[in-house]
Coordinates of C-alpha atoms and ligand atoms in Angstrom, one line a residue:
X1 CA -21.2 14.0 -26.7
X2 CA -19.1 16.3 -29.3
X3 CA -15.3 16.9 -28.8
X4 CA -13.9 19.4 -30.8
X5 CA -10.7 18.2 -31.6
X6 CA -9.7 20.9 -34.2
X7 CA -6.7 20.4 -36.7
X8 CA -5.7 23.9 -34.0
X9 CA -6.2 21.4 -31.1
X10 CA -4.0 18.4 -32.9
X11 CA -1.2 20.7 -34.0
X12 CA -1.2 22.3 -30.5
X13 CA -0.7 18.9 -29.2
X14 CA 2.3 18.4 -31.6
X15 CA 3.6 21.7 -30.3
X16 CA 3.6 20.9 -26.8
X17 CA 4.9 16.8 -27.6
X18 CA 8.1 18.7 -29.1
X19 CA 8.5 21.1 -26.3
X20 CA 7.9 18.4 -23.9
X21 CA 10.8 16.2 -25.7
X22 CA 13.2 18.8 -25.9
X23 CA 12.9 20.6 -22.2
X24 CA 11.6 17.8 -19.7
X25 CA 14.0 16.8 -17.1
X26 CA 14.0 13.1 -17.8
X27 CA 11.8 10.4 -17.1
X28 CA 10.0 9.8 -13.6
X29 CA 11.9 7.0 -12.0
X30 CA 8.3 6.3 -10.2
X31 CA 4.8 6.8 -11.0
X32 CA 2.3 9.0 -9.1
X33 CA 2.5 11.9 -7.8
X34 CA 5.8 12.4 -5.8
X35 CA 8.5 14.5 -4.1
X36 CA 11.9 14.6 -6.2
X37 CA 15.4 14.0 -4.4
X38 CA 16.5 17.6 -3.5
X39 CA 19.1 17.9 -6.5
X40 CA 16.4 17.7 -8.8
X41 CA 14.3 20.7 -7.5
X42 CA 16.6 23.5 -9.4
X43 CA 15.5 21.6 -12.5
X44 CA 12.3 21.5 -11.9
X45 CA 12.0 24.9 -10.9
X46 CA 13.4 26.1 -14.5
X47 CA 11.1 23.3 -15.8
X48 CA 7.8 24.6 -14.7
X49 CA 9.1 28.0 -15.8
X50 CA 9.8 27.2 -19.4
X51 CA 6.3 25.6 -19.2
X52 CA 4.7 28.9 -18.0
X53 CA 6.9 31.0 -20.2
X54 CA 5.4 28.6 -23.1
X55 CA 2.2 29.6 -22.5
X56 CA 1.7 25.9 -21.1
X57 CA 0.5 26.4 -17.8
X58 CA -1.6 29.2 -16.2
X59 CA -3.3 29.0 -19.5
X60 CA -7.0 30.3 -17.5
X61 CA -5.3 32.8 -15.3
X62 CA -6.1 36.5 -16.1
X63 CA -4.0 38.0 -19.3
X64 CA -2.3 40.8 -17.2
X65 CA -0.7 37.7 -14.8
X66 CA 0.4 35.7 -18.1
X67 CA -2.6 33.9 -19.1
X68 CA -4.7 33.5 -21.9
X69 CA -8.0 33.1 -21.2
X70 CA -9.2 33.1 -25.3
X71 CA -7.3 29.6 -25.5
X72 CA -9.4 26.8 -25.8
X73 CA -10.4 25.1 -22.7
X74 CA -8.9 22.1 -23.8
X75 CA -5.6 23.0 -24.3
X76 CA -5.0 22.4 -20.1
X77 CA -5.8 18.4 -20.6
X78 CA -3.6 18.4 -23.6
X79 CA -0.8 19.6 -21.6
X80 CA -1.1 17.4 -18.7
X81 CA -1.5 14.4 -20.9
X82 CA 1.7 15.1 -22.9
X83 CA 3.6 15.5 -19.4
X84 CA 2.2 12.3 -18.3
X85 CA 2.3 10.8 -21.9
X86 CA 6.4 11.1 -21.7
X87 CA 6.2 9.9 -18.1
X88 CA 8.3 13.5 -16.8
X89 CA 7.6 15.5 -14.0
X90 CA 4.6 18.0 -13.7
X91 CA 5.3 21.0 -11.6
X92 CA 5.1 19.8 -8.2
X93 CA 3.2 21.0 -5.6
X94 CA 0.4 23.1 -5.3
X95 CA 1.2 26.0 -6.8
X96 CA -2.1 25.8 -9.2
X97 CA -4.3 25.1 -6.4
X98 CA -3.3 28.0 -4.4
X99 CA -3.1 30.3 -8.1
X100 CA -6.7 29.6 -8.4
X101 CA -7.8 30.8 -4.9
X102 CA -5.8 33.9 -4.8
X103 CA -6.9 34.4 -9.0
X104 CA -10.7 34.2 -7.9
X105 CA -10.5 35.2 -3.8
X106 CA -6.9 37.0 -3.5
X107 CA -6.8 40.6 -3.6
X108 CA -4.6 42.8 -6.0
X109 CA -1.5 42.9 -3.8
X110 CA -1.2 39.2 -3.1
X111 CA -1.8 38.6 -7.2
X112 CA 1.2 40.6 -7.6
X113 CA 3.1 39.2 -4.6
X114 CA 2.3 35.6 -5.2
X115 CA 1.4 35.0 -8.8
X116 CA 4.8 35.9 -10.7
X117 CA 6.4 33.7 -8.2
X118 CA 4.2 30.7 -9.3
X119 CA 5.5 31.4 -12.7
X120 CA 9.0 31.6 -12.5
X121 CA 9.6 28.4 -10.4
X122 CA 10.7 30.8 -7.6
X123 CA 7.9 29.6 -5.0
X124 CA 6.7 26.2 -4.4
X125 CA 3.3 25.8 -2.5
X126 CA 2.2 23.0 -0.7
X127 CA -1.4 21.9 0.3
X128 CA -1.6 22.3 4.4
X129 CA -5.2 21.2 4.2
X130 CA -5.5 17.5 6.1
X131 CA -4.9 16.5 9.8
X132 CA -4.5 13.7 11.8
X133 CA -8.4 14.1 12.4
X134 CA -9.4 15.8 9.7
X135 CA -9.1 14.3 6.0
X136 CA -12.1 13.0 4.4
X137 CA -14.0 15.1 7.1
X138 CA -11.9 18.1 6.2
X139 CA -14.2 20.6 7.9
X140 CA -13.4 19.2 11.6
X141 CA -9.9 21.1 10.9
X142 CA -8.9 21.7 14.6
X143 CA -5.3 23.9 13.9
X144 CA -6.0 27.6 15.3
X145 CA -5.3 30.8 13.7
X146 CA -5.8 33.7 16.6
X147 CA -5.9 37.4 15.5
X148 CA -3.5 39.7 17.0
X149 CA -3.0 43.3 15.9
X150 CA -1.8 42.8 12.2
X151 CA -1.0 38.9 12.6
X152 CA -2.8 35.7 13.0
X153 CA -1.0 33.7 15.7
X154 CA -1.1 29.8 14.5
X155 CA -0.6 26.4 16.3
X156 CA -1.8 23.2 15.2
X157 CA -0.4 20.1 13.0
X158 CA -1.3 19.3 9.5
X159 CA -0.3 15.9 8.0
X160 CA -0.2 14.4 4.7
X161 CA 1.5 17.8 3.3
X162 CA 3.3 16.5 -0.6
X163 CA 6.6 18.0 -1.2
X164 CA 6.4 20.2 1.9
X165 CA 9.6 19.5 2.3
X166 CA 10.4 21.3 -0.6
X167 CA 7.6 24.0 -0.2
X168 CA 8.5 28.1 -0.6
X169 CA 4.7 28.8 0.9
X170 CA 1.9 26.6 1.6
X171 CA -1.6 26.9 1.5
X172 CA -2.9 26.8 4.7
X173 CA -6.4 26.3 6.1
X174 CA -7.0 26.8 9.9
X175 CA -10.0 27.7 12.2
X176 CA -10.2 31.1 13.0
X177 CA -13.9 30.8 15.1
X178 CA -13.8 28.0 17.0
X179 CA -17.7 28.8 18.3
X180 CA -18.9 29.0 14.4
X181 CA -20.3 26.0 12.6
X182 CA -17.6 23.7 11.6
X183 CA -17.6 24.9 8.0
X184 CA -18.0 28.4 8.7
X185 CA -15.2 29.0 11.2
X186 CA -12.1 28.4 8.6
X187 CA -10.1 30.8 7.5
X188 CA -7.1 29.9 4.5
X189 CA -4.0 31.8 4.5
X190 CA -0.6 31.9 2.5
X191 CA 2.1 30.8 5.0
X192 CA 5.6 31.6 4.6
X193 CA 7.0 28.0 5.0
X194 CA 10.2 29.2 6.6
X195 CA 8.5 31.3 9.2
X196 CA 9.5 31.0 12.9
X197 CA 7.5 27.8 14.4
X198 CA 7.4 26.1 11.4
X199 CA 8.4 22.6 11.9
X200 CA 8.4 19.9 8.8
X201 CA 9.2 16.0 9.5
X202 CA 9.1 14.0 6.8
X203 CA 7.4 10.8 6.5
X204 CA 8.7 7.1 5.2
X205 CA 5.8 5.6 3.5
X206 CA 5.4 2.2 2.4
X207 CA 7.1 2.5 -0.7
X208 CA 10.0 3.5 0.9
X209 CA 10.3 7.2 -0.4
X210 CA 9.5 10.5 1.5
X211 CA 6.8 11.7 -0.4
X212 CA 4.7 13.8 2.5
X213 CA 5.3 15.1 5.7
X214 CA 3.7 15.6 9.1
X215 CA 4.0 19.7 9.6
X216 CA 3.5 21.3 13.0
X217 CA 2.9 24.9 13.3
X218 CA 4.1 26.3 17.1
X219 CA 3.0 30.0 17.7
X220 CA 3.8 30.6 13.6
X221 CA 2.9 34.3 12.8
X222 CA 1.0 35.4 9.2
X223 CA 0.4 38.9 8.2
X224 CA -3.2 39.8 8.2
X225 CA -2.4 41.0 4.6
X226 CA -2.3 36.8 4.0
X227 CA -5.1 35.6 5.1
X228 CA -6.5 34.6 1.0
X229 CA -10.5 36.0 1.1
X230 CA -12.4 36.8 3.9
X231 CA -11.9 36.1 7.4
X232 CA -13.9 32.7 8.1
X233 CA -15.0 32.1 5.0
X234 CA -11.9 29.9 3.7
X235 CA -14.0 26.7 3.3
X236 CA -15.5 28.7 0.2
X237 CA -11.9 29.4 -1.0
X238 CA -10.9 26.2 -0.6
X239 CA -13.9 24.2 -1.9
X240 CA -13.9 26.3 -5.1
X241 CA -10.1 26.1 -5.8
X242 CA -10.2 22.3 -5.6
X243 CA -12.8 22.9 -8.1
X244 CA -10.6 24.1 -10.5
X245 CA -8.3 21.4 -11.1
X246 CA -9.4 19.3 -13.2
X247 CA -7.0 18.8 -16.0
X248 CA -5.2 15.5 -13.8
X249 CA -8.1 13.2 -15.0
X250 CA -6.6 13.7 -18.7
X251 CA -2.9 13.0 -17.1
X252 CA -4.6 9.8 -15.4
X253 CA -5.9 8.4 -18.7
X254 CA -2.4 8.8 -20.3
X255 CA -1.1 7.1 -17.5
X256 CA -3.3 3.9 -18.0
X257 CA -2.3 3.7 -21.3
X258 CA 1.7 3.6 -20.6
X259 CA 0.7 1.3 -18.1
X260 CA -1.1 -1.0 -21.0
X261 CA 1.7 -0.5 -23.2
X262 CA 4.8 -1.5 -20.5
X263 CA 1.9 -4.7 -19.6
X264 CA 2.1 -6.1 -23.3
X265 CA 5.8 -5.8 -23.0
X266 CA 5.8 -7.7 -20.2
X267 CA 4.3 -10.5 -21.4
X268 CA 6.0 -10.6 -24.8
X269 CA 9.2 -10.9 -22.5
X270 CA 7.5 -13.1 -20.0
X271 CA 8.6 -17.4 -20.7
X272 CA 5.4 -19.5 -20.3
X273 CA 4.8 -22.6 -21.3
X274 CA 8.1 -22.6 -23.9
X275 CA 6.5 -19.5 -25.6
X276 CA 5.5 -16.0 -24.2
X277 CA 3.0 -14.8 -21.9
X278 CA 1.4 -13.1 -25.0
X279 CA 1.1 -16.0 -26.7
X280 CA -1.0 -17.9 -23.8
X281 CA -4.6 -17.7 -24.1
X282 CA -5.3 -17.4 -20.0
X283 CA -3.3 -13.8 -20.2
X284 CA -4.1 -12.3 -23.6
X285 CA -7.8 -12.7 -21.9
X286 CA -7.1 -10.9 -18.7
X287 CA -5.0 -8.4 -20.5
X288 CA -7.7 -7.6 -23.6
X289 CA -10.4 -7.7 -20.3
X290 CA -7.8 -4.7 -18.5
X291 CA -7.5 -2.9 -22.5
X292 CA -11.2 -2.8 -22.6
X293 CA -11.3 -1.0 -19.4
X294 CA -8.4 1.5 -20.1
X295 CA -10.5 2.4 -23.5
X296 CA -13.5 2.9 -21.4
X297 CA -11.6 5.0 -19.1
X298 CA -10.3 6.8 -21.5
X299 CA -14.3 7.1 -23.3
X300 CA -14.9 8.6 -19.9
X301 CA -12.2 11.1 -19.9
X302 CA -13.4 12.6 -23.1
X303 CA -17.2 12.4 -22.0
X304 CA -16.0 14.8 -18.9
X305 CA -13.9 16.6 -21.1
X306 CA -17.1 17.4 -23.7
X307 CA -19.9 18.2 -20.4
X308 CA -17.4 20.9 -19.4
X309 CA -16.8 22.4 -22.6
X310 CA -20.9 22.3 -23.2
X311 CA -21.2 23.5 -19.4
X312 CA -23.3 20.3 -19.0
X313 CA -21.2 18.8 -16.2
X314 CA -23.1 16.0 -14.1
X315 CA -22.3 15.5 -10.0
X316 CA -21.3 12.1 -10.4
X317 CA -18.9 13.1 -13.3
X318 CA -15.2 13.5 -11.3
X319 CA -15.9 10.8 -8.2
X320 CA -17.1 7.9 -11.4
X321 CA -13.7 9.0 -13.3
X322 CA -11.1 8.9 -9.8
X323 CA -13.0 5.6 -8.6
X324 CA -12.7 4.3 -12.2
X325 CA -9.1 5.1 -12.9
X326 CA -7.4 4.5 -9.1
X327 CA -8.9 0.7 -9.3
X328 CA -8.1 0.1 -12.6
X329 CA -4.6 1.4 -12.1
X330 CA -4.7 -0.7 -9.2
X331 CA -5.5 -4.4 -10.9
X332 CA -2.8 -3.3 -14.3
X333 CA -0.5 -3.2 -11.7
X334 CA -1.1 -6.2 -9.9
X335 CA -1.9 -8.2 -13.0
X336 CA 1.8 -7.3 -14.4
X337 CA 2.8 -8.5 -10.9
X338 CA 1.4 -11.5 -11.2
X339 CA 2.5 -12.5 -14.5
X340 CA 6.2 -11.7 -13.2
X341 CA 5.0 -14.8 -11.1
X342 CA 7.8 -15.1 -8.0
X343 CA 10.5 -12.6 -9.8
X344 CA 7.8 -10.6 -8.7
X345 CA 7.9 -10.7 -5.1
X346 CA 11.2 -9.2 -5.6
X347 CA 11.8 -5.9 -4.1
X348 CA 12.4 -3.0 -5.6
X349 CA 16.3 -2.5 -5.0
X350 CA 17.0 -5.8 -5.7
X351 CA 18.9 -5.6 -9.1
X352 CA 17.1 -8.6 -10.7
X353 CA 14.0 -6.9 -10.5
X354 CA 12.0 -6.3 -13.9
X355 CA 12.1 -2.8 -15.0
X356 CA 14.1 -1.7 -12.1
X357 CA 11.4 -2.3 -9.5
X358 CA 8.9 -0.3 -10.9
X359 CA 6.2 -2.6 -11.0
X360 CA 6.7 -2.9 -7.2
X361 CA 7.0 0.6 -6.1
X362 CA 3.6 1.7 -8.8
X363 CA 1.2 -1.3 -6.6
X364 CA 2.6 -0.3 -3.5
X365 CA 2.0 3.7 -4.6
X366 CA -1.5 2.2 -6.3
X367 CA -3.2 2.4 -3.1
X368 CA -2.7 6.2 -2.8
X369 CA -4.6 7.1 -5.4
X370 CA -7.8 5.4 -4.0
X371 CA -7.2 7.7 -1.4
X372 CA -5.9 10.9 -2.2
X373 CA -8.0 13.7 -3.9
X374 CA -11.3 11.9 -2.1
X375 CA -11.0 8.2 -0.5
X376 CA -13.1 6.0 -2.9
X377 CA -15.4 5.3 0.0
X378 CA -16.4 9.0 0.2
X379 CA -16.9 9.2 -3.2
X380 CA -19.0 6.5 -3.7
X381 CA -21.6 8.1 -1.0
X382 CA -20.9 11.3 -3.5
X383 CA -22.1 9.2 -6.4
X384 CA -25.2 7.8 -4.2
X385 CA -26.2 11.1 -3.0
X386 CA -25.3 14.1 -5.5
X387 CA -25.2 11.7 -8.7
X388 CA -28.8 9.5 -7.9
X389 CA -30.1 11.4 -5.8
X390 CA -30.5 8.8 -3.1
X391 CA -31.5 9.5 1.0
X392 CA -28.3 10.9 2.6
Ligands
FAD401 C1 -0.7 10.4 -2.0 C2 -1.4 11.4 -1.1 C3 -1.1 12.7 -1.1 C4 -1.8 13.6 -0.3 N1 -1.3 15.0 -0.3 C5 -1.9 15.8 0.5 C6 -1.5 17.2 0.6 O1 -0.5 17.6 -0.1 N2 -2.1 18.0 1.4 C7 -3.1 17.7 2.2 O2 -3.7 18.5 2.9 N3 -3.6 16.4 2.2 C8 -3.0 15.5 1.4 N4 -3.4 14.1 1.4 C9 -4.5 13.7 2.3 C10 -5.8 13.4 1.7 O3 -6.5 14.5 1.4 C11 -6.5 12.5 2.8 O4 -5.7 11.3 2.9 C12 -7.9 12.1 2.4 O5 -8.7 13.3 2.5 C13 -8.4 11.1 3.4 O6 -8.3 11.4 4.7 P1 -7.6 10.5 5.8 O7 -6.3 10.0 5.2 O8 -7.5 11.3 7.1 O9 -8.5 9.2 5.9 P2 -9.9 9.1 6.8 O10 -10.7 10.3 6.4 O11 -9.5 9.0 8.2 O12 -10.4 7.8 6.2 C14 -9.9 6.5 6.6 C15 -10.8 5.5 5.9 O13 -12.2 5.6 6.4 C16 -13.1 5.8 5.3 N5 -14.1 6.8 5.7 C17 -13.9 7.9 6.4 N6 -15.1 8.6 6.5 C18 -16.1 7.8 5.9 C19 -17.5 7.9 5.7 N7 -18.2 8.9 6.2 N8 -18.1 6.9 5.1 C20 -17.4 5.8 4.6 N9 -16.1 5.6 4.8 C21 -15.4 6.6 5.4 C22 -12.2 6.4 4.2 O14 -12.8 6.1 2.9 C23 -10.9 5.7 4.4 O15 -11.0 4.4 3.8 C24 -2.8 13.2 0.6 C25 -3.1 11.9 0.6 C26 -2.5 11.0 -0.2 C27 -2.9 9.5 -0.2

C-alpha cells in the first residue's frame, strides 16, 4: 500500500480546513446524514455554492461544467473529511449522485440544464430509488413510467426519500417494461419535484426528526427529454452512479475519530469511584479496545483510498469498510452511553442531558447506517460471494 500524501496534498488540506472554518454554517446539532429545519436551507444552498465555486466539490466533473479533472483523485476525500472533521453540513441531497449519471449517461442538453443548477445551490435532488418492496432488492422496483407522445406518465410510491422534502428534482428510477427482466425493464429519469401529482409526506423516525419521506407519484408527467440514458436501461445508470461516490468513507473515518475524542471527554468528566471514568482501569480498557478499532478503521480507509488510486480496487473493499465503520459507530456510541450510566437513559430534550442529548439521538440514528447505502446483511453475502468467491 503507498499513499501519496504530497506536501501539495497537506497544504490543500490546510486550504480547505480554513475555508471550511470561515464559510460553514455552524456545527451539526446531530450526527449522520440528515434533513435541516427549513430556515437553514438558504444557507446551505450558498454553502454548497461557495464549496463548488472553491473548486471543492465537482472536482471529477468535466472542465467545461466547472471541474477539474487534472486534480488529484484524493483531493475529494480530503474535502469530505474536513466537512466532517468540523462536524458542519455537507451539501445535502443527492445532487452528486444524480451529477454523476447525467456527467457519464446525460446528454448535452440536460448537462447544461441540470449541471449549473447543481452548482449554484439552485436545485436540490433527492434519491427516489427505494420502495416499500423494493430496497435491498432494488430491482423488484414496481412504480410505472408509461410513454405517451413526448411524456412518460408515472404512478407509483417511493419511500425512504432524504431531504425530499426539501428537493428541487429528484432522481427517479421507475419500470418502464413491465414484461422485461426485472433489471432490464428500468428506466431513471429527472423529476421536477413540484410537478402535478407529486405528493411528499414526511416521516417521524425514531429519533424524533423528519429526516425522509414516503413520496407518491399520481399520474406525474416527465418530458421524454428527461428520461437520463436510454429507455430501460436505467439500472446501468443507476448502478454506475452509486459507483461513484465514494469519498463518504473518508467523511466516516473523521467521524469516528470526533466520536473518540467527545468519548475521552466523557469519561474525564464522568465521577467514578471518587475519581474519573478515565482514571478507572475497567473503561480506559474498553475505550483503548474501541481506539484500536477507530485506528484500524481508519488503516482501512487509507488502504481503499491507495487500491483506487493504483486502480487495484478489491470487491470486498467498500461492503468490509460500511460493515466496519456502521458497527463500530454503533458500540462508541453505546459505550459513551453506558458510561453516562442512568443520566443516560435520559432523553434527548431533557435539559440535564450530557451534551445536549447527542449521545442519545447519534445511537438511536446508529442503526441507520447499518442500513442505509447497503443493509449489513446484504453486504456480508457481497463479501461471501464477490470478495471469496464462495457458492452464491
Ligand atoms: C438513513 C437512510 C437514508 C436513506 N435514504 C434513501 C434515499 O434518499 N433514497 C432512497 O431511495 N432510499 C434511501 N434509503 C433506503 C435504503 O436504500 C434501504 O433502506 C435499503 O436499501 C434497505 O432496504 P429496506 O429498508 O427496504 O430493507 P429490506 O430490504 O426490506 O431489508 C430488511 C431486512 O432484511 C434483510 N434482508 C433483506 N434481504 C436479504 C437477503 N437477501 N439476505 C439476508 N438478509 C436480507 C436486510 O439486511 C434487513 O435487515 C435510506 C435508508 C436509510 C436507513
Amino acid at each position: 500500500m503507498r499513499l501519496e500524501v504530497t506536501p501539495e496534498l497537506e497544504d490543500f488540506r490546510r486550504e480547505v480546513r480554513a475555508f471550511v472554518a470561515e464559510h460553514a454554517p455552524g456545527i451539526k446539532a446531530h450526527t449522520g446524514v440528515r434533513a435541516p429545519e427549513p430556515e437553514l436551507i438558504p444557507a446551505i444552498r450558498e454553502w454548497t455554492a461557495r464549496l463548488f465555486a472553491a473548486g471543492y466539490l465537482g472536482i471529477g466533473w468535466p472542465a467545461e461544467y466547472g471541474g477539474r479533472p487534472d486534480a488529484h483523485p484524493l483531493e475529494p476525500f480530503i474535502v469530505a473529511e474536513e466537512i466532517a472533521r468540523a462536524r458542519t453540513w455537507a451539501p445535502i441531497g443527492a445532487g452528486a449522485l444524480a451529477a454523476a449519471a447525467i456527467i457519464e449517461f446525460g446528454d448535452q442538453d440536460q448537462r447544461e440544464r441540470f449541471l449549473p443548477r447543481i452548482r449554484t445551490g439552485t436545485d436540490l435532488w433527492c434519491q427516489l430509488f427505494s420502495e416499500p418492496s423494493a430496497g435491498s432488492d432494488l430491482a423488484s422496483l414496481r412504480t410505472r413510467a408509461r410513454s405517451e407522445g413526448e411524456e412518460f406518465v408515472v404512478d407509483g410510491q417511493k419511500v425512504w426519500t432524504t431531504n425530499g422534502q426539501h428537493a428541487d428534482r429528484g432522481y427517479l428510477l421507475a419500470r418502464t417494461d413491465p414484461a422485461a427482466p426485472k433489471h432490464r425493464g428500468i428506466t431513471a429519469f429527472a423529476l421536477d419535484m413540484r410537478s402535478p401529482g407529486v405528493e411528499i409526506r414526511p416521516l417521524r423516525e425514531i429519533t424524533g426528526t423528519t429526516d425522509f419521506n414516503e413520496v407518491f407519484l399520481d399520474g406525474v408527467r416527465i418530458p421524454a427529454a428527461n428520461v437520463i440514458g436510454r429507455v430501460n436501461e436505467g439500472w446501468r445508470v443507476a448502478t454506475s452512479s452509486l459507483a461513484h461516490e465514494r469519498s463518504g468513507v473518508a467523511a466516516r473515518g473523521a467521524e469516528l475519530f470526533g466520536t473518540l475524542t467527545d468519548l475521552l471527554r466523557l469519561a474525564q468528566d464522568t465521577p467514578v469511584n471518587g475519581g474519573t471514568a478515565a482514571e478507572d482501569s475497567a473503561t480506559r480498557q474498553a475505550i483503548g479496545e474501541l481506539a484500536t478499532r477507530v485506528f484500524v478503521n481508519s488503516a482501512m480507509v487509507s488502504m481503499a483510498q491507495s487500491r483506487l488510486l493504483h486502480g487495484t480496487e478489491q470487491p470486498a473493499d467498500a461492503p468490509l469498510g460500511k460493515i466496519f465503520f456502521s458497527e463500530l459507530n454503533h458500540d462508541l456510541i453505546d459505550y459513551g452511553l453506558r458510561l453516562q450510566g442512568t443520566a443516560g437513559l435520559r432523553v434527548e430534550s431533557d435539559p440535564a442531558a450530557v451534551a445536549n442529548g447527542w449521545w442519545q439521538d447519534a445511537h438511536l440514528y446508529s442503526r441507520a447506517y447499518t442500513i442505509a447505502g447497503g443493509a449489513n446483511e446484504i453486504l456480508r453475502t457481497q463479501i461471501a460471494e464477490r470478495g471469496l468467491g464462495m457458492p452464491r
